Amino acid sequence: YTRRFTALYSELAETHDALLVPFFMDGVALVDGMMQADGIHPSEQAQPRLLDNVWRILGPALKSAP
């Protein structure tokens, strides 16, 4: 299931020429203190890491945009 789910996003990004952030919760989802008490939403402490995860993909694309 996980492989198929992940592959779907890769296929969609390729089909629509869109950027893909592989897993923006990397370094957050399983790290103590990075999730709120509900276990679903990232905490305030997680925000810089989430930004880094997304910016790694988005930043270079914005710099090379016409």
Short mmCIF file of N, CA and C in Angstrom, two decimals:
data_model
loop_
_atom_site.label_atom_id
_atom_site.label_comp_id
_atom_site.label_asym_id
_atom_site.label_seq_id
_atom_site.Cartn_x
_atom_site.Cartn_y
_atom_site.Cartn_z
N TYR A 1 0.82 -1.20 0.00
CA TYR A 1 0.00 0.00 0.00
C TYR A 1 0.87 1.26 0.00
N THR A 2 1.85 1.31 0.90
CA THR A 2 2.69 2.51 1.01
C THR A 2 3.45 2.77 -0.27
N ARG A 3 4.00 1.73 -0.86
CA ARG A 3 4.74 1.91 -2.12
C ARG A 3 3.83 2.41 -3.22
N ARG A 4 2.64 1.85 -3.31
CA ARG A 4 1.70 2.28 -4.35
C ARG A 4 1.24 3.71 -4.10
N PHE A 5 1.01 4.05 -2.86
CA PHE A 5 0.58 5.40 -2.50
C PHE A 5 1.67 6.41 -2.89
N THR A 6 2.91 6.11 -2.53
CA THR A 6 4.04 6.98 -2.86
C THR A 6 4.22 7.08 -4.37
N ALA A 7 4.12 5.97 -5.05
CA ALA A 7 4.28 5.97 -6.51
C ALA A 7 3.22 6.82 -7.19
N LEU A 8 2.04 6.85 -6.65
CA LEU A 8 0.96 7.66 -7.22
C LEU A 8 1.36 9.13 -7.27
N TYR A 9 1.92 9.65 -6.19
CA TYR A 9 2.34 11.05 -6.17
C TYR A 9 3.48 11.30 -7.15
N SER A 10 4.39 10.37 -7.28
CA SER A 10 5.47 10.51 -8.27
C SER A 10 4.90 10.56 -9.68
N GLU A 11 3.96 9.69 -9.96
CA GLU A 11 3.33 9.67 -11.28
C GLU A 11 2.56 10.96 -11.55
N LEU A 12 1.83 11.44 -10.57
CA LEU A 12 1.09 12.69 -10.74
C LEU A 12 2.03 13.87 -10.99
N ALA A 13 3.10 13.94 -10.25
CA ALA A 13 4.06 15.03 -10.44
C ALA A 13 4.66 14.98 -11.84
N GLU A 14 5.00 13.80 -12.29
CA GLU A 14 5.58 13.65 -13.62
C GLU A 14 4.54 14.00 -14.70
N THR A 15 3.36 13.49 -14.57
CA THR A 15 2.30 13.73 -15.55
C THR A 15 1.97 15.21 -15.69
N HIS A 16 1.96 15.91 -14.57
CA HIS A 16 1.56 17.32 -14.57
C HIS A 16 2.74 18.28 -14.47
N ASP A 17 3.95 17.76 -14.65
CA ASP A 17 5.17 18.56 -14.58
C ASP A 17 5.19 19.42 -13.31
N ALA A 18 4.90 18.77 -12.20
CA ALA A 18 4.83 19.45 -10.91
C ALA A 18 6.00 19.03 -10.03
N LEU A 19 6.34 19.89 -9.10
CA LEU A 19 7.37 19.55 -8.13
C LEU A 19 6.82 18.51 -7.16
N LEU A 20 7.72 17.71 -6.62
CA LEU A 20 7.33 16.71 -5.64
C LEU A 20 8.25 16.81 -4.43
N VAL A 21 7.68 17.05 -3.29
CA VAL A 21 8.42 16.99 -2.03
C VAL A 21 8.18 15.57 -1.52
N PRO A 22 9.22 14.73 -1.56
CA PRO A 22 9.01 13.31 -1.26
C PRO A 22 8.30 13.02 0.07
N PHE A 23 8.77 13.59 1.16
CA PHE A 23 8.11 13.38 2.45
C PHE A 23 8.41 14.59 3.32
N PHE A 24 7.51 15.57 3.29
CA PHE A 24 7.80 16.82 3.99
C PHE A 24 7.85 16.66 5.50
N MET A 25 7.37 15.53 6.02
CA MET A 25 7.40 15.28 7.47
C MET A 25 8.69 14.57 7.90
N ASP A 26 9.65 14.43 6.99
CA ASP A 26 10.92 13.78 7.31
C ASP A 26 11.59 14.51 8.48
N GLY A 27 12.01 13.77 9.47
CA GLY A 27 12.64 14.36 10.64
C GLY A 27 11.67 15.00 11.62
N VAL A 28 10.39 14.80 11.38
CA VAL A 28 9.36 15.39 12.23
C VAL A 28 8.42 14.31 12.77
N ALA A 29 7.89 13.50 11.89
CA ALA A 29 6.81 12.58 12.23
C ALA A 29 7.13 11.64 13.39
N LEU A 30 8.35 11.17 13.47
CA LEU A 30 8.69 10.19 14.51
C LEU A 30 9.63 10.74 15.57
N VAL A 31 9.77 12.06 15.63
CA VAL A 31 10.69 12.69 16.57
C VAL A 31 9.91 13.27 17.75
N ASP A 32 10.32 12.90 18.96
CA ASP A 32 9.65 13.41 20.17
C ASP A 32 9.64 14.93 20.18
N GLY A 33 8.50 15.50 20.53
CA GLY A 33 8.37 16.94 20.64
C GLY A 33 8.04 17.66 19.35
N MET A 34 8.08 16.94 18.24
CA MET A 34 7.82 17.57 16.95
C MET A 34 6.35 17.48 16.54
N MET A 35 5.57 16.71 17.29
CA MET A 35 4.15 16.57 16.98
C MET A 35 3.32 17.07 18.16
N GLN A 36 2.15 17.61 17.85
CA GLN A 36 1.24 18.04 18.90
C GLN A 36 0.68 16.82 19.62
N ALA A 37 -0.02 17.05 20.69
CA ALA A 37 -0.56 15.96 21.51
C ALA A 37 -1.49 15.04 20.73
N ASP A 38 -2.12 15.55 19.67
CA ASP A 38 -3.04 14.71 18.90
C ASP A 38 -2.30 13.68 18.04
N GLY A 39 -0.97 13.83 17.92
CA GLY A 39 -0.18 12.89 17.14
C GLY A 39 -0.34 13.02 15.64
N ILE A 40 -1.09 14.00 15.20
CA ILE A 40 -1.36 14.19 13.77
C ILE A 40 -0.68 15.45 13.24
N HIS A 41 -0.74 16.51 14.01
CA HIS A 41 -0.27 17.80 13.53
C HIS A 41 1.11 18.14 14.09
N PRO A 42 1.97 18.72 13.24
CA PRO A 42 3.30 19.13 13.69
C PRO A 42 3.20 20.25 14.73
N SER A 43 4.16 20.28 15.62
CA SER A 43 4.22 21.31 16.66
C SER A 43 4.91 22.56 16.13
N GLU A 44 4.91 23.58 16.95
CA GLU A 44 5.61 24.82 16.60
C GLU A 44 7.10 24.54 16.38
N GLN A 45 7.68 23.66 17.18
CA GLN A 45 9.10 23.34 17.06
C GLN A 45 9.42 22.66 15.72
N ALA A 46 8.45 22.04 15.11
CA ALA A 46 8.66 21.33 13.85
C ALA A 46 8.69 22.25 12.64
N GLN A 47 8.18 23.46 12.77
CA GLN A 47 8.01 24.32 11.61
C GLN A 47 9.30 24.61 10.85
N PRO A 48 10.42 24.93 11.52
CA PRO A 48 11.65 25.16 10.75
C PRO A 48 12.08 23.93 9.94
N ARG A 49 11.90 22.75 10.50
CA ARG A 49 12.27 21.53 9.78
C ARG A 49 11.37 21.33 8.57
N LEU A 50 10.07 21.57 8.73
CA LEU A 50 9.14 21.45 7.61
C LEU A 50 9.51 22.44 6.51
N LEU A 51 9.85 23.66 6.90
CA LEU A 51 10.28 24.65 5.92
C LEU A 51 11.51 24.16 5.16
N ASP A 52 12.49 23.65 5.87
CA ASP A 52 13.70 23.13 5.22
C ASP A 52 13.36 22.01 4.24
N ASN A 53 12.48 21.12 4.64
CA ASN A 53 12.11 19.99 3.78
C ASN A 53 11.47 20.46 2.48
N VAL A 54 10.61 21.45 2.57
CA VAL A 54 9.93 21.96 1.38
C VAL A 54 10.86 22.86 0.57
N TRP A 55 11.61 23.71 1.25
CA TRP A 55 12.47 24.67 0.56
C TRP A 55 13.58 24.00 -0.24
N ARG A 56 14.00 22.84 0.21
CA ARG A 56 15.03 22.09 -0.52
C ARG A 56 14.59 21.81 -1.96
N ILE A 57 13.30 21.63 -2.16
CA ILE A 57 12.74 21.36 -3.49
C ILE A 57 12.26 22.66 -4.14
N LEU A 58 11.55 23.47 -3.40
CA LEU A 58 10.93 24.67 -3.95
C LEU A 58 11.95 25.77 -4.25
N GLY A 59 12.91 25.97 -3.38
CA GLY A 59 13.89 27.05 -3.55
C GLY A 59 14.60 27.03 -4.89
N PRO A 60 15.24 25.92 -5.26
CA PRO A 60 15.93 25.87 -6.56
C PRO A 60 14.98 26.08 -7.74
N ALA A 61 13.77 25.60 -7.62
CA ALA A 61 12.80 25.77 -8.71
C ALA A 61 12.44 27.24 -8.88
N LEU A 62 12.30 27.96 -7.79
CA LEU A 62 11.98 29.38 -7.87
C LEU A 62 13.14 30.18 -8.44
N LYS A 63 14.36 29.80 -8.08
CA LYS A 63 15.54 30.50 -8.60
C LYS A 63 15.70 30.32 -10.10
N SER A 64 15.28 29.17 -10.61
CA SER A 64 15.45 28.90 -12.04
C SER A 64 14.23 29.27 -12.87
N ALA A 65 13.18 29.76 -12.22
CA ALA A 65 11.96 30.14 -12.95
C ALA A 65 12.21 31.40 -13.77
N PRO A 66 11.57 31.48 -14.93
CA PRO A 66 11.75 32.67 -15.78
C PRO A 66 11.18 33.92 -15.15
#
